[in-house]
Coordinates of C-alpha atoms (C1' of nucleotides) in Angstrom, one line a residue:
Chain Q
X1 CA -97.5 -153.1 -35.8
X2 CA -96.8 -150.0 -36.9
X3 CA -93.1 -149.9 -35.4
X4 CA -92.1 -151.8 -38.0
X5 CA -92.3 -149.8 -40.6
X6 CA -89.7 -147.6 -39.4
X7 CA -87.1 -150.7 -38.7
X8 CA -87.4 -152.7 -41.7
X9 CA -84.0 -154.7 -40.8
X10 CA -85.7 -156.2 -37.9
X11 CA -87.2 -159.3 -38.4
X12 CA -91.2 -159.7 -38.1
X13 CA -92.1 -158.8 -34.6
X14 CA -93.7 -161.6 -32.1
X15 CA -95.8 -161.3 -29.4
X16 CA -93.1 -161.2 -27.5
X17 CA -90.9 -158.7 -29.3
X18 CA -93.9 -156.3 -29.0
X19 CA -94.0 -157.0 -25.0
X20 CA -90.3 -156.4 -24.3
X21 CA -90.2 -153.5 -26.7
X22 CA -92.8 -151.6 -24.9
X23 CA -91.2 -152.6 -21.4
X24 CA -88.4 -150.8 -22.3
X25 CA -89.6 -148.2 -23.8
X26 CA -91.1 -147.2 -20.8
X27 CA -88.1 -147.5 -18.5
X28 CA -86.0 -144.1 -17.8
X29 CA -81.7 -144.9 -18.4
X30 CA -81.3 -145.6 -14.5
X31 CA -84.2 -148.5 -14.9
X32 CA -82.9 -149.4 -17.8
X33 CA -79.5 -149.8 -16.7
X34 CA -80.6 -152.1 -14.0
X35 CA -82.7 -154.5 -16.2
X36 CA -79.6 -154.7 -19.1
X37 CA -76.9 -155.5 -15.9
X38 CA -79.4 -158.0 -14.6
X39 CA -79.8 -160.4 -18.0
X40 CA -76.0 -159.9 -18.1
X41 CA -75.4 -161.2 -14.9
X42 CA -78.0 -164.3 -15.6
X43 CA -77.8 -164.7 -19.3
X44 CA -74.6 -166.1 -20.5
X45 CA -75.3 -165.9 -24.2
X46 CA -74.9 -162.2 -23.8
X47 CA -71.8 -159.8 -23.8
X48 CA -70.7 -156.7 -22.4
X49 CA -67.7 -155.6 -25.2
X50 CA -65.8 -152.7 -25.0
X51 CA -65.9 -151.9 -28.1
X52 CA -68.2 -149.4 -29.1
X53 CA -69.4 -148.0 -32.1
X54 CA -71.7 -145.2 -32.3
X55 CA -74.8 -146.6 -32.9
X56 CA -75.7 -144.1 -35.7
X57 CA -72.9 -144.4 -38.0
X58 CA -71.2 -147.8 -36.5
X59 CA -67.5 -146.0 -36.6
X60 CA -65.4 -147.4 -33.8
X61 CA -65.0 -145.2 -31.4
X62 CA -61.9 -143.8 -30.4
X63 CA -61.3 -142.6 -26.5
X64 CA -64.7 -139.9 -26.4
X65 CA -67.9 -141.1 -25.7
X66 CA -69.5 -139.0 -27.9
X67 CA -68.9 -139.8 -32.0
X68 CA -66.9 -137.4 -33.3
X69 CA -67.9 -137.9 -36.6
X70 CA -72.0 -137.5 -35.7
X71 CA -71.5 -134.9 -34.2
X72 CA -69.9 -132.8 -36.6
X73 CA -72.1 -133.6 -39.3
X74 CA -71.9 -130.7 -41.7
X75 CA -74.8 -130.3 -43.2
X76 CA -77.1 -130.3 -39.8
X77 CA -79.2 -127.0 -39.4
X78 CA -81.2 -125.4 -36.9
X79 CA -84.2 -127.5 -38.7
X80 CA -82.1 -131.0 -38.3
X81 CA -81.0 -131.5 -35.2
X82 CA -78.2 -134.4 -34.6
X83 CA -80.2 -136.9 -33.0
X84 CA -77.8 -139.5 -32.2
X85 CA -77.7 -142.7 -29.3
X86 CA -74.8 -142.2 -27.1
X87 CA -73.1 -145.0 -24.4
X88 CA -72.1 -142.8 -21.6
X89 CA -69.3 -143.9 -19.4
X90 CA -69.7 -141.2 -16.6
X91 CA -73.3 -142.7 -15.6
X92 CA -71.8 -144.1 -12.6
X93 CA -69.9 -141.2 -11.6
X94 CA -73.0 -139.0 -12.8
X95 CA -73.9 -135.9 -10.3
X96 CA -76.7 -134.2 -12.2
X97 CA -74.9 -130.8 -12.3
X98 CA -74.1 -130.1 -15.6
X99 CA -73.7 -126.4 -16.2
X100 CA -76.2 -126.1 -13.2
X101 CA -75.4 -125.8 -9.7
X102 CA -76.3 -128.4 -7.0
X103 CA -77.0 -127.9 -3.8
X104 CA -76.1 -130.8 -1.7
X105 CA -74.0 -133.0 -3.3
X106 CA -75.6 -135.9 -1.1
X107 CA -78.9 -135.3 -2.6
X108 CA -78.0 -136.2 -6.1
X109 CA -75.8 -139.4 -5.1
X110 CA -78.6 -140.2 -3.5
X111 CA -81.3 -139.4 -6.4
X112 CA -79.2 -141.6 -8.8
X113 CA -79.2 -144.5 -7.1
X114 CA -82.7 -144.7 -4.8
X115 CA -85.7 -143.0 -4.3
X116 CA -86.5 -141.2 -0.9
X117 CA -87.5 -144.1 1.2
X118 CA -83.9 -145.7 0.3
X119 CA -82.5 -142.6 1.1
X120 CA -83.5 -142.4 4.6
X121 CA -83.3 -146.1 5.3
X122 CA -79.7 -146.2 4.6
X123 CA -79.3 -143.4 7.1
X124 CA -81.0 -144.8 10.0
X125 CA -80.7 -148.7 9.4
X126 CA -78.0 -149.2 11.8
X127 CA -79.9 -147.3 14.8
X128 CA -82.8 -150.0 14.4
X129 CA -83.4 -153.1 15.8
X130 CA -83.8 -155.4 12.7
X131 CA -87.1 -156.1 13.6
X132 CA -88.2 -152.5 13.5
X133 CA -86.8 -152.5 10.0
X134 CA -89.8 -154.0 8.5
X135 CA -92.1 -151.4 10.2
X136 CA -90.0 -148.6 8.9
X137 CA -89.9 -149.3 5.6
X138 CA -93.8 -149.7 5.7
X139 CA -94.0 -145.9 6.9
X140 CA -91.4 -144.6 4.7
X141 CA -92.8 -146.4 1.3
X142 CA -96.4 -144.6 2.8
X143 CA -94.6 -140.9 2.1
X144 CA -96.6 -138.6 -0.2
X145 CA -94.6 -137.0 -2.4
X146 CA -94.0 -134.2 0.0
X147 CA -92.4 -136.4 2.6
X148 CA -94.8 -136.5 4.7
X149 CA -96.9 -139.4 5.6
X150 CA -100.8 -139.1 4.9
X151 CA -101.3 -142.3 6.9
X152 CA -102.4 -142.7 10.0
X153 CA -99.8 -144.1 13.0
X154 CA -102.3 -145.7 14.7
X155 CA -103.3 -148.2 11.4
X156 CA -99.8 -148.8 11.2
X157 CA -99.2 -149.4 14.7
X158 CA -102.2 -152.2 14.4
X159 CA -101.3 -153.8 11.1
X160 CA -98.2 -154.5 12.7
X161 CA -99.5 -155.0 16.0
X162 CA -96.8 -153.0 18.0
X163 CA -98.0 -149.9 20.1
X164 CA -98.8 -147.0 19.1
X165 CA -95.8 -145.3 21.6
X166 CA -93.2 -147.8 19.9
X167 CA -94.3 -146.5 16.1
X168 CA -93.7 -143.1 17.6
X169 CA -90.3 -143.5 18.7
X170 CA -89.2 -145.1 15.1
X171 CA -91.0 -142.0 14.1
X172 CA -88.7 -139.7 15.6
X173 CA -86.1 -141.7 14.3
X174 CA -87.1 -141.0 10.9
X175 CA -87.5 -137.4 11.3
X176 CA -84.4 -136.7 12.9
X177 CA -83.2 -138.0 9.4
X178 CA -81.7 -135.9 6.5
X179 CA -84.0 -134.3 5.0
X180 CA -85.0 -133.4 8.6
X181 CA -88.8 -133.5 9.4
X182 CA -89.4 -136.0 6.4
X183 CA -92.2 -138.6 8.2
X184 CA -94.2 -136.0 9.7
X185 CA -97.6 -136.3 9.5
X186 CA -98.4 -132.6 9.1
X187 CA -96.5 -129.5 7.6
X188 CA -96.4 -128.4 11.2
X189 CA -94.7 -131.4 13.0
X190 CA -91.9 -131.4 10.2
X191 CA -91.1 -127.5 10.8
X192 CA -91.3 -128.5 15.0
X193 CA -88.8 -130.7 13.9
X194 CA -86.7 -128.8 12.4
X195 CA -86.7 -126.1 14.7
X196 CA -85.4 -128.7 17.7
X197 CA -82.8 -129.6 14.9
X198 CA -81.7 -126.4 14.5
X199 CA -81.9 -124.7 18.0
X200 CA -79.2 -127.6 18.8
X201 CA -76.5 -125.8 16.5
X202 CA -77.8 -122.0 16.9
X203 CA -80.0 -119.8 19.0
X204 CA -83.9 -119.6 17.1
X205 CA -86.1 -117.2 18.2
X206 CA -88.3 -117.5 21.3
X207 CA -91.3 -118.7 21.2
X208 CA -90.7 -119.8 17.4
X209 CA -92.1 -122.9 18.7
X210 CA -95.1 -121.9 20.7
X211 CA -95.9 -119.5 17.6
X212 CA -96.0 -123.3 15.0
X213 CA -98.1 -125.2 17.6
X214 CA -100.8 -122.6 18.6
X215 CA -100.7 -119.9 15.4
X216 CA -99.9 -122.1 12.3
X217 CA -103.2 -121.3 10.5
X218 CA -102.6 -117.5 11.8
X219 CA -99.1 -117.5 11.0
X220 CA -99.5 -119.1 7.2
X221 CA -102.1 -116.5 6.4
X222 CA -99.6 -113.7 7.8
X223 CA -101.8 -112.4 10.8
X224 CA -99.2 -111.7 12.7
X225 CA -100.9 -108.7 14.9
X226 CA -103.6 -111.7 15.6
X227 CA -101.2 -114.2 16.9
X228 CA -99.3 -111.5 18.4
X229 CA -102.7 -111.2 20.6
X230 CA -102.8 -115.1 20.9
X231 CA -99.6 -115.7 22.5
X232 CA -99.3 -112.2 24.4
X233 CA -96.3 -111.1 22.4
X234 CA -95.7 -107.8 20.2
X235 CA -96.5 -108.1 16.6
X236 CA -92.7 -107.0 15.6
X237 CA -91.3 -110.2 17.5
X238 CA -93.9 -111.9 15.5
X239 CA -92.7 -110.7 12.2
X240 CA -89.1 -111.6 13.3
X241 CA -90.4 -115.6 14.2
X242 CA -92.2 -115.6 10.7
X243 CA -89.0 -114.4 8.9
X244 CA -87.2 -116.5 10.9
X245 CA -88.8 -119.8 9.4
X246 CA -89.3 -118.8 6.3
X247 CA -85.8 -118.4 5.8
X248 CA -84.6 -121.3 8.1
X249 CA -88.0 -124.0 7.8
X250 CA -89.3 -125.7 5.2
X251 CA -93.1 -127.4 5.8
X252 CA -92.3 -130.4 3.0
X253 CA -89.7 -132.1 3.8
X254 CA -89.6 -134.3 0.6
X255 CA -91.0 -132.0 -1.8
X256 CA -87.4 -129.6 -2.5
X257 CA -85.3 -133.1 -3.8
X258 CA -87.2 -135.3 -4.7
X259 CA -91.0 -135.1 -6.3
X260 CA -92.3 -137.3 -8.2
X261 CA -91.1 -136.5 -11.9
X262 CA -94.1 -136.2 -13.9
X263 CA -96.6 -134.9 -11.7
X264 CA -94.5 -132.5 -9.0
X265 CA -95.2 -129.1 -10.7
X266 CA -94.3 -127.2 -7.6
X267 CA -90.6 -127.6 -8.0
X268 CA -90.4 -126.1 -11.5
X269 CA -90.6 -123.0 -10.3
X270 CA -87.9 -122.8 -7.8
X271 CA -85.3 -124.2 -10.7
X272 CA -85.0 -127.2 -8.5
X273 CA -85.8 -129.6 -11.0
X274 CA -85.8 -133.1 -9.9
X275 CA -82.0 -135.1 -10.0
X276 CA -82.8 -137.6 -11.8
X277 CA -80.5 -139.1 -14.6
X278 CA -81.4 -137.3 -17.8
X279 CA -82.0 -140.1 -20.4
X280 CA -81.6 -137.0 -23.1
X281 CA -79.3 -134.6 -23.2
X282 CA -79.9 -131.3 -25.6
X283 CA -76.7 -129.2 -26.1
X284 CA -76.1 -126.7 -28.9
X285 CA -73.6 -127.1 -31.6
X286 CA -72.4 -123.0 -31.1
X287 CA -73.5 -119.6 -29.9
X288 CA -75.1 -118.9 -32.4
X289 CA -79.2 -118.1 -32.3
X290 CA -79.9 -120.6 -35.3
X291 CA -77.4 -123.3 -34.1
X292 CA -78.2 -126.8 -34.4
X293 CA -78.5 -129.2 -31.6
X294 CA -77.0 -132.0 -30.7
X295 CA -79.5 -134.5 -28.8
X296 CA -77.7 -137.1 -27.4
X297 CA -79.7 -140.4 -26.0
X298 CA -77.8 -141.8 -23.5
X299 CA -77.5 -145.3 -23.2
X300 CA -76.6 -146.1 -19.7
X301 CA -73.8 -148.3 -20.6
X302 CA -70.3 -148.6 -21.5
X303 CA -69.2 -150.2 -24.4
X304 CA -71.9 -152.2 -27.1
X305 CA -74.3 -155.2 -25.9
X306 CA -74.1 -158.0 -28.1
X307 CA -74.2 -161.5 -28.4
X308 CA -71.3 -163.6 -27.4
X309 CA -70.6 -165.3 -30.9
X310 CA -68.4 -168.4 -28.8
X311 CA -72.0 -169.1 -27.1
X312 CA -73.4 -169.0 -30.7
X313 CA -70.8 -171.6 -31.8
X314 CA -71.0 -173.8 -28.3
X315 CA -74.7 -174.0 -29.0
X316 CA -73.9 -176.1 -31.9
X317 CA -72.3 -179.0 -29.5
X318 CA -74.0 -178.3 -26.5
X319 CA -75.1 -181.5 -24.2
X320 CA -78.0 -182.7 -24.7
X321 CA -79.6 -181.3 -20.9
X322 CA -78.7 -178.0 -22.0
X323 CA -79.4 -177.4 -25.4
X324 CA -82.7 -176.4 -24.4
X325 CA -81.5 -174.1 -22.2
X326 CA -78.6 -172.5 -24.0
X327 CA -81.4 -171.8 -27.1
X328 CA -83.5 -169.9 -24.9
X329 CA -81.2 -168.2 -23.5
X330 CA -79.7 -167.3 -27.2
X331 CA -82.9 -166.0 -28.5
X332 CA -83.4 -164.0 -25.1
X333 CA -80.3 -162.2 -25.6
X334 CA -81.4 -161.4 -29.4
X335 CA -85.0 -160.5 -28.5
X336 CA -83.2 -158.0 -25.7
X337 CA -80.7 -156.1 -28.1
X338 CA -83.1 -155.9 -30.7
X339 CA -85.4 -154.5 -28.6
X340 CA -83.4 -152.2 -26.8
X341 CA -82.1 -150.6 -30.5
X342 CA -86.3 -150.7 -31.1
X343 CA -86.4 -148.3 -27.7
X344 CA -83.3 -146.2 -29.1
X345 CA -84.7 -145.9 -32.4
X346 CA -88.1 -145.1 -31.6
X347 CA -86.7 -142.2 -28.9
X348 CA -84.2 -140.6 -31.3
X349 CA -87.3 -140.2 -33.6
X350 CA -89.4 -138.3 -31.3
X351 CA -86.6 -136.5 -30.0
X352 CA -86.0 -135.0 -33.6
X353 CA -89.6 -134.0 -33.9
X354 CA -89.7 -132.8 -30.3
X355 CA -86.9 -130.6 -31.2
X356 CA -88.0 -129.1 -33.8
X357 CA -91.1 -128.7 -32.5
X358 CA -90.4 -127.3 -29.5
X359 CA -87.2 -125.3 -30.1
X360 CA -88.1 -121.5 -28.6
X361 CA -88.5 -123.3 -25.6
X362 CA -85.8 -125.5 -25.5
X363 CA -83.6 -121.8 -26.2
X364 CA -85.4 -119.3 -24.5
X365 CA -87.8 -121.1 -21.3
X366 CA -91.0 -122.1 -20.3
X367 CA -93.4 -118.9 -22.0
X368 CA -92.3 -120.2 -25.6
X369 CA -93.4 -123.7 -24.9
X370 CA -96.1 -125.0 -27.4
X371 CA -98.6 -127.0 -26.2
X372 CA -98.6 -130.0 -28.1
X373 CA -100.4 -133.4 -27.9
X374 CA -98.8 -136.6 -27.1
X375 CA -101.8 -138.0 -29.8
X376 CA -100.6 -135.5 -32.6
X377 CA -96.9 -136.2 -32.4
X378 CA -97.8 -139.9 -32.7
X379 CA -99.9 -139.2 -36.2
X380 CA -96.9 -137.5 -37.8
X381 CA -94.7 -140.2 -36.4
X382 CA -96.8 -142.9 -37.6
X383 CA -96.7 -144.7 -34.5
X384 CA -99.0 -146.0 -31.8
X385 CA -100.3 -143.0 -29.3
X386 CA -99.2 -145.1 -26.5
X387 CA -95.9 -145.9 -27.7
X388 CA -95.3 -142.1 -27.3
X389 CA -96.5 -142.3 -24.0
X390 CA -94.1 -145.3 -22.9
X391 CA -91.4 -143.1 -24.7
X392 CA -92.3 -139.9 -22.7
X393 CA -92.8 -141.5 -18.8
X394 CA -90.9 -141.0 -16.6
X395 CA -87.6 -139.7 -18.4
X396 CA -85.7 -136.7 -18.2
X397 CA -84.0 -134.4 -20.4
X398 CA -81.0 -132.1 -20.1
X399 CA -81.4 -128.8 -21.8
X400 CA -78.7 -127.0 -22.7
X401 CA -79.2 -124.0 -19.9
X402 CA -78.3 -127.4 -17.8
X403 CA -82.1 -127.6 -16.2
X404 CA -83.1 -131.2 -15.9
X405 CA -87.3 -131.8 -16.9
X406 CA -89.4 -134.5 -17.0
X407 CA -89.8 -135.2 -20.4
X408 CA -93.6 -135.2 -20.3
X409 CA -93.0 -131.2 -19.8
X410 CA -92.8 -130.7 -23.8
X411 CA -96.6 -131.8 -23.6
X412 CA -97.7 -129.4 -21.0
X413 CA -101.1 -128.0 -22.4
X414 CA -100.8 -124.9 -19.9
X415 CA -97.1 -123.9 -19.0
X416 CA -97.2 -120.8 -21.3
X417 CA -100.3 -119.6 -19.7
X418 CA -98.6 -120.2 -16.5
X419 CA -95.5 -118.1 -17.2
X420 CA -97.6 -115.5 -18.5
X421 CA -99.8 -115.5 -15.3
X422 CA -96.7 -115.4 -13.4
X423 CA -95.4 -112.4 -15.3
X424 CA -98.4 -110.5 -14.7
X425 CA -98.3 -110.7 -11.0
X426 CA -94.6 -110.3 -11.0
X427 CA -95.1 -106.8 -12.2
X428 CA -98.6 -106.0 -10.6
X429 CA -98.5 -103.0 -8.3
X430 CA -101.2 -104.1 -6.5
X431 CA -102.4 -107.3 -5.9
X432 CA -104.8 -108.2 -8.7
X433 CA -108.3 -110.8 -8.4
X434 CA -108.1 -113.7 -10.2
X435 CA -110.7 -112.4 -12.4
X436 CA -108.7 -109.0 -13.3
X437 CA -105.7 -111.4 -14.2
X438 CA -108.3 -113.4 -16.3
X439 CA -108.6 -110.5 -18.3
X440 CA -105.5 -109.6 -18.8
X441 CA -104.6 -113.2 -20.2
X442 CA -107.3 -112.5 -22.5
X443 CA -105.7 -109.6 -24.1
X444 CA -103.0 -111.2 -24.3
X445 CA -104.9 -114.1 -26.2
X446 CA -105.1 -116.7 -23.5
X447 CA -108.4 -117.2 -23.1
X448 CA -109.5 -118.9 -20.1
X449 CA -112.1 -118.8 -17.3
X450 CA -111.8 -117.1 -14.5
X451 CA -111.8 -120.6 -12.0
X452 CA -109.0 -121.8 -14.4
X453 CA -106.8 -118.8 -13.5
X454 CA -107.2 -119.4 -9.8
X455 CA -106.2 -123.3 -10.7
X456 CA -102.9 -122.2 -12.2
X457 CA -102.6 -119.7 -9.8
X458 CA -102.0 -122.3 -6.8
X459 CA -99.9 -124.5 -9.1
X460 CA -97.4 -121.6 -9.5
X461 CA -98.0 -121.2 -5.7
X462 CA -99.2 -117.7 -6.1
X463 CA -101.3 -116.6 -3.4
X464 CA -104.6 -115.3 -3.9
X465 CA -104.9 -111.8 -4.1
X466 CA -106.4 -111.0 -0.4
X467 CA -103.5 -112.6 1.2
X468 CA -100.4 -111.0 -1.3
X469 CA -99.1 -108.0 -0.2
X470 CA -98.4 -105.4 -2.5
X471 CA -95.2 -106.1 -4.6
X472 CA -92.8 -106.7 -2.1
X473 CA -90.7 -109.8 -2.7
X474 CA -91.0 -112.7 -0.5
X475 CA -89.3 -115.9 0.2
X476 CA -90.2 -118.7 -1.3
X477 CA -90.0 -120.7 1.6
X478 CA -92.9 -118.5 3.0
X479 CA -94.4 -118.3 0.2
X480 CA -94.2 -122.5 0.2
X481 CA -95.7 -122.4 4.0
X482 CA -98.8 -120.7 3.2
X483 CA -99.8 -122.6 0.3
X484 CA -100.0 -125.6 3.1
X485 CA -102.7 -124.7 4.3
Chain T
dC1 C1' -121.6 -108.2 -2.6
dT2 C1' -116.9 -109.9 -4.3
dA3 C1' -113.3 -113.2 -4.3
dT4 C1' -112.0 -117.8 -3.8
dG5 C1' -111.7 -122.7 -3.0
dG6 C1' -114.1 -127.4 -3.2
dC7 C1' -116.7 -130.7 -5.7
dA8 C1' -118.1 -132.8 -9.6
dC9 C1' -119.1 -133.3 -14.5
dG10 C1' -117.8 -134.0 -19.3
dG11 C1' -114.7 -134.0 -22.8
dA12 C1' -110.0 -134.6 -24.0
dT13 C1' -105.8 -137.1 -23.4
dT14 C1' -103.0 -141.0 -22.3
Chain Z
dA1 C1' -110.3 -148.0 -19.6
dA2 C1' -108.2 -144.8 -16.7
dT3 C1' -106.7 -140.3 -15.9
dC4 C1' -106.2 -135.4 -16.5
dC5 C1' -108.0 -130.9 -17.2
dG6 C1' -111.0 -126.9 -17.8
dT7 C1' -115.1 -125.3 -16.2
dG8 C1' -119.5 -124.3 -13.9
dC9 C1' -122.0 -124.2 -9.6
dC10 C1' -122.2 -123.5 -4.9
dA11 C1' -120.7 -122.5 -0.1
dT12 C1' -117.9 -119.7 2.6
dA13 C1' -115.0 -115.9 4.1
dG14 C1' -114.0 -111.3 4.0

DNA sequence: CTATGGCACGGATT
DNA sequence: AATCCGTGCCATAG
């Protein structure tokens, strides 16, 4: 295999090597973290020291996490970056922020260590009766990625064979939970939801209610002198209910934390990138515009895995009943570290190209992004396309503005064009069709057909150009509620 | 008649 | 082999 080449101190890879080394590769530093503190806990031939050494230039280390000796390299320009694999101690106490501010402190606690069905379980487990637990945690693990739940109640109600009336008591349950109106089966239900929440601390406005259940289409597409008609009331009280939940409501209750990573695009364009632990971290050495930057890897760990060299010698005189067991578990410890400096090795590789490749965007945002291919970055690395692929799912990387992305965002084919689209209705004075914008791309050498500008259109979440009113600023939780429908 | 969204197809990407 | 993405065609709304 092809990895080899590049890590010609480790011994000829087996079938197995191969297996475990893509494994890993493919698992973020949370995952990671998990798998490494399970084979510790089971596998006796291997140690946790606290010793560590930076992995790049095996110096001790002193008190800092971070070598001080890599990182000060000398001769590193803006052209070399200092890639280099760092144990970070504060995983545990890890909060996401960085530089970047967070809104709800309980949202990243929560991010780091579960996923949103966790989330809301832990918050309602004590009001159930344990045998509804079973039937919750079917309905929360059937969220979309929105927080809502696509599935019918009904087919849940039977495959557990409960009533329907019993499923939509846990329901309310659920949505009462933080983040409030998560469960709901419609982007309607969650913002009724929400508005009972809220009318319990603070007055809403009248008929805010009525104006969700009978007018939702009406009031998503703004006609607000049409459901003024509907429900009898003038179209300035209308106006105030429709500011009202746009400020106040928000129709998915999942989609503002959580998303999933690679594929929530919606949440890129609020800055509310997803909390997830970054597994790279890119920070610049100075101010300056050509600085160099310093790409750490974190390794969610403390101190250096290694083999526990009194198990190596024990193995020598181990009883006969165990020996088998003791050498298995010896060259399951091996196979592990040398895999997981495989994984290291092969992500501080691609992180060098990436940031090379990629730096206008790293420094100055999402119009400078290139698009590049997954498959080309794996010729000039001279490994396998899908080890790039393992390498890129599912992880995050800091920049050094503080944003957390998916990684797989330095292979978006279309984010420049995006930005660019965005621009252009930013600073139209009247609403433009998708096919003017189209030609505006064009001038500005994105070429692309008229039905892809209205695609990227509703990924930015960009209304089409009958329902945006001319330049005026809007909320983006209104702006969110209209795209649901 | 124009603007847009849905569906589906084919080629590229993973 | 499965999935994603850009695009063309067509139906529908305005």
């Amino acid at each position: 295999m092809l990895v080899q080449r590049h890590s010609p101190s480790l011994r000829p890879l087996t079938t197995a090597h191969l297996a475990q080394t893509m494994t890993l590769l493919g698992l973020s530093a949370l995952e990671l973290r998990q798998k490494i503190e399970s084979a510790l806990a089971s596998n006796p031939a291997l140690e946790l020291v606290d010793e560590r050494r930076c992995p790049t230039c095996r110096r001790v280390l002193a008190g800092s996490s971070t070598c001080p000796f890599c990182s000060r390299l000398p001769t590193s320009s803006a052209d070399e970056p200092i890639v280099f694999v760092s144990a970070r101690e504060d995983f545990q106490n890890f909060n996401g922020t960085g530089s970047r501010e967070m809104p709800e402190d309980n949202y990243a606690q929560a991010a780091l260590h579960e996923d949103l069905p966790h989330f809301v379980m832990r918050q309602i487990a004590s009001e159930l009766e344990p045998e509804d637990r079973p039937i919750v945690a079917h309905i929360l693990t059937s969220l979309d990625e929105d927080g809502l739940l696509s599935v019918p109640l009904v087919e849940i109600a039977r495959y557990h064979h409960i009533s329907l009336s019993r499923i939509e008591e846990l329901l309310r349950i659920i949505q009462h939970a933080d983040p409030i109106g998560v469960g709901s089966p419609s982007p309607q239900e969650a913002l009724l939801v929400q508005l009972e929440v809220l009318a319990e601390t603070r007055p809403v406005p009248a008929m805010a209610a009525e104006a969700i259940k009978q007018g939702m289409d009406l009031l998503s597409r703004h006609r607000y002198s049409e459901l003024g008609q509907l429900l009898g009331l003038p179209t300035a009280q209308i106006t105030e209910i429709a500011r009202f939940i746009g400020e106040n409501l928000y129709p998915f209750p999942g989609r503002f934390h959580w998303g999933d990573v690679s594929l929530n695009r919606q949440n890129q364009k609020t800055n509310q990138y997803s909390f997830h632990y970054p597994d790279v971290i890119i920070s610049r050495l100075n101010e300056s515009e050509d600085t160099p930057f310093i790409v750490e890897v974190a390794l969610p760990l403390a101190g250096t895995l290694r083999i526990n060299p009194l198990f190596r010698e024990a193995l020598q005189q181990a009883p006969q009943d165990k020996a088998e067991q003791w050498k298995s578990d010896l060259e399951q410890a091996a196979l592990l570290v040398k895999c997981l400096q495989q994984r290291n090795h092969t992500i501080v590789r691609l992180m060098q190209k990436i940031t090379v490749l990629q730096r206008e965007f790293i420094l100055h945002g999402d119009a400078h992004l290139l698009p590049v291919t997954r498959a080309t970055l794996a010729k000039d690395l001279e490994v396998h396309e899908s080890t790039i692929s393992r390498a890129v799912s599912g992880k995050a990387v800091q920049l050094p503005s503080g944003h957390i992305i998916p990684m797989s965002m330095f292979f978006d084919r279309s984010l420049h064009i995006r930005t660019a689209l965005k621009q252009i209705v930013d600073q139209e004075t009247k609403p433009l069709s998708d096919t003017e914008i189209g030609s505006l791309l064009a001038e500005q050498g994105y070429k692309v057909a008229r039905r892809t500008v209205a695609k990227y259109r509703s990924m930015e979440g960009i209304l089409p150009a009958h329902l945006r009113q001319s330049n005026r600023p809007q909320s983006r939780q209104s702006q969110t509620l209209r795209e649901a429908i």
